Short mmCIF file of N, CA and C in Angstrom, two decimals:
data_model
loop_
_atom_site.label_atom_id
_atom_site.label_comp_id
_atom_site.label_asym_id
_atom_site.label_seq_id
_atom_site.Cartn_x
_atom_site.Cartn_y
_atom_site.Cartn_z
N MET F 215 7.11 11.42 8.49
CA MET F 215 6.92 10.70 7.37
C MET F 215 8.20 9.95 6.94
N ALA F 216 8.26 8.77 6.44
CA ALA F 216 9.39 8.05 6.11
C ALA F 216 10.16 8.70 4.85
N LYS F 217 11.43 8.56 4.84
CA LYS F 217 12.32 9.05 3.67
C LYS F 217 12.88 7.83 2.97
N ILE F 218 13.05 8.24 1.65
CA ILE F 218 13.56 7.10 0.72
C ILE F 218 14.78 7.84 0.10
N LYS F 219 15.92 7.06 -0.33
CA LYS F 219 16.98 7.51 -1.13
C LYS F 219 16.83 6.79 -2.48
N VAL F 220 16.74 7.63 -3.57
CA VAL F 220 16.65 7.19 -4.89
C VAL F 220 18.00 7.41 -5.59
N THR F 221 18.45 6.31 -6.18
CA THR F 221 19.83 6.52 -6.92
C THR F 221 19.59 6.00 -8.38
N LYS F 222 20.05 6.90 -9.23
CA LYS F 222 20.04 6.53 -10.68
C LYS F 222 21.17 5.57 -11.04
N VAL F 223 20.77 4.40 -11.60
CA VAL F 223 21.77 3.34 -11.94
C VAL F 223 21.91 3.12 -13.35
N LYS F 224 20.97 3.48 -14.13
CA LYS F 224 20.99 3.35 -15.59
C LYS F 224 20.73 4.53 -16.33
N SER F 225 21.20 4.57 -17.53
CA SER F 225 21.07 5.69 -18.55
C SER F 225 19.54 5.87 -18.97
N ALA F 226 19.23 7.12 -19.34
CA ALA F 226 17.95 7.43 -19.75
C ALA F 226 18.06 7.39 -21.34
N ILE F 227 19.09 7.14 -21.94
CA ILE F 227 19.19 7.17 -23.45
C ILE F 227 18.29 5.90 -23.96
N ASN F 228 17.62 6.26 -25.04
CA ASN F 228 16.52 5.37 -25.66
C ASN F 228 15.37 5.01 -24.78
N ARG F 229 15.06 5.98 -23.90
CA ARG F 229 13.81 5.83 -23.08
C ARG F 229 12.81 6.84 -23.48
N THR F 230 11.59 6.57 -23.17
CA THR F 230 10.61 7.58 -23.60
C THR F 230 10.65 8.89 -22.92
N LYS F 231 10.04 9.80 -23.53
CA LYS F 231 10.17 11.18 -22.97
C LYS F 231 9.59 11.25 -21.57
N ARG F 232 8.47 10.53 -21.41
CA ARG F 232 7.84 10.54 -19.98
C ARG F 232 8.79 9.94 -18.96
N GLN F 233 9.49 8.88 -19.30
CA GLN F 233 10.55 8.46 -18.29
C GLN F 233 11.61 9.41 -18.07
N LYS F 234 12.05 10.14 -19.10
CA LYS F 234 13.18 11.09 -18.98
C LYS F 234 12.69 12.23 -18.04
N LEU F 235 11.40 12.73 -18.28
CA LEU F 235 10.95 13.76 -17.46
C LEU F 235 10.59 13.33 -16.07
N THR F 236 10.25 12.13 -15.83
CA THR F 236 10.16 11.62 -14.45
C THR F 236 11.40 11.60 -13.81
N LEU F 237 12.47 11.25 -14.34
CA LEU F 237 13.86 11.25 -13.78
C LEU F 237 14.25 12.74 -13.42
N GLU F 238 13.96 13.50 -14.40
CA GLU F 238 14.30 14.94 -14.13
C GLU F 238 13.41 15.44 -12.89
N ALA F 239 12.21 15.20 -12.83
CA ALA F 239 11.35 15.60 -11.66
C ALA F 239 11.79 15.06 -10.40
N LEU F 240 12.45 13.86 -10.41
CA LEU F 240 13.03 13.33 -9.28
C LEU F 240 14.31 13.97 -8.86
N GLY F 241 14.89 14.69 -9.75
CA GLY F 241 16.17 15.37 -9.53
C GLY F 241 17.37 14.61 -9.87
N LEU F 242 17.14 13.48 -10.73
CA LEU F 242 18.22 12.68 -11.09
C LEU F 242 18.73 12.90 -12.51
N ASN F 243 19.92 13.42 -12.67
CA ASN F 243 20.49 13.77 -13.99
C ASN F 243 21.56 12.88 -14.34
N LYS F 244 22.47 12.56 -13.38
CA LYS F 244 23.63 11.77 -13.76
C LYS F 244 23.64 10.28 -13.18
N ILE F 245 24.22 9.30 -13.72
CA ILE F 245 24.26 8.05 -13.09
C ILE F 245 25.05 8.08 -11.84
N GLY F 246 24.47 7.43 -10.76
CA GLY F 246 25.07 7.37 -9.60
C GLY F 246 24.67 8.59 -8.60
N GLN F 247 23.93 9.45 -9.15
CA GLN F 247 23.37 10.56 -8.33
C GLN F 247 22.28 10.09 -7.40
N VAL F 248 22.39 10.65 -6.06
CA VAL F 248 21.39 10.17 -5.11
C VAL F 248 20.68 11.28 -4.61
N LYS F 249 19.30 11.17 -4.49
CA LYS F 249 18.32 12.22 -4.01
C LYS F 249 17.48 11.56 -2.85
N GLU F 250 17.21 12.31 -1.75
CA GLU F 250 16.39 11.85 -0.73
C GLU F 250 15.09 12.53 -0.84
N HIS F 251 14.01 11.79 -0.81
CA HIS F 251 12.64 12.39 -0.89
C HIS F 251 11.80 11.74 0.17
N GLU F 252 10.73 12.40 0.51
CA GLU F 252 9.57 11.91 1.41
C GLU F 252 8.82 10.80 0.71
N ALA F 253 8.52 9.76 1.42
CA ALA F 253 7.89 8.58 0.75
C ALA F 253 6.39 9.05 0.56
N THR F 254 6.03 10.04 -0.17
CA THR F 254 4.54 10.30 -0.44
C THR F 254 4.07 9.44 -1.52
N SER F 255 2.79 9.44 -1.81
CA SER F 255 2.26 8.45 -2.83
C SER F 255 2.67 9.06 -4.34
N SER F 256 2.76 10.30 -4.39
CA SER F 256 3.24 10.86 -5.70
C SER F 256 4.65 10.47 -5.96
N ILE F 257 5.55 10.53 -5.11
CA ILE F 257 6.93 10.22 -5.27
C ILE F 257 7.05 8.81 -5.50
N LEU F 258 6.38 7.86 -4.71
CA LEU F 258 6.49 6.53 -4.91
C LEU F 258 5.88 6.10 -6.29
N GLY F 259 4.85 6.83 -6.77
CA GLY F 259 4.38 6.60 -8.20
C GLY F 259 5.40 6.86 -9.12
N MET F 260 6.08 7.95 -9.00
CA MET F 260 7.13 8.33 -9.97
C MET F 260 8.30 7.28 -9.99
N VAL F 261 8.60 6.84 -8.77
CA VAL F 261 9.64 5.76 -8.68
C VAL F 261 9.28 4.44 -9.39
N LYS F 262 7.99 4.27 -9.16
CA LYS F 262 7.44 2.97 -9.86
C LYS F 262 7.60 2.99 -11.39
N LYS F 263 7.30 4.11 -11.94
CA LYS F 263 7.37 4.31 -13.38
C LYS F 263 8.84 4.11 -13.96
N VAL F 264 9.83 4.43 -13.19
CA VAL F 264 11.19 4.27 -13.62
C VAL F 264 11.92 3.39 -12.68
N GLU F 265 11.34 2.43 -12.15
CA GLU F 265 11.99 1.47 -11.30
C GLU F 265 13.05 0.65 -11.91
N HIS F 266 13.14 0.48 -13.27
CA HIS F 266 14.16 -0.19 -13.95
C HIS F 266 15.41 0.66 -14.14
N LEU F 267 15.37 1.85 -13.88
CA LEU F 267 16.47 2.81 -13.99
C LEU F 267 17.03 3.36 -12.75
N VAL F 268 16.41 3.03 -11.58
CA VAL F 268 16.81 3.54 -10.29
C VAL F 268 16.75 2.39 -9.27
N SER F 269 17.48 2.69 -8.16
CA SER F 269 17.46 1.81 -7.16
C SER F 269 16.93 2.66 -5.89
N VAL F 270 16.17 2.08 -5.05
CA VAL F 270 15.54 2.71 -3.83
C VAL F 270 15.91 2.04 -2.60
N GLU F 271 16.14 2.77 -1.65
CA GLU F 271 16.44 2.28 -0.22
C GLU F 271 15.84 3.21 0.88
N GLU F 272 15.52 2.69 1.95
CA GLU F 272 14.96 3.55 3.05
C GLU F 272 16.11 4.34 3.64
N ALA F 273 15.74 5.63 3.95
CA ALA F 273 16.67 6.45 4.59
C ALA F 273 16.61 6.57 6.15
#
């Protein structure tokens, strides 16, 4: 299965609780933090919900 690298690029301040929890579920706490995930449908859906706060690239 393909892997993706998700990087947090913007702050979660003044965001909805749902978006904050989604970032936490992705393992992203600090700006600039990078996590690698399998490109499953659930992970891609979570990334889609916070795409304005993260950047995504293929690993």
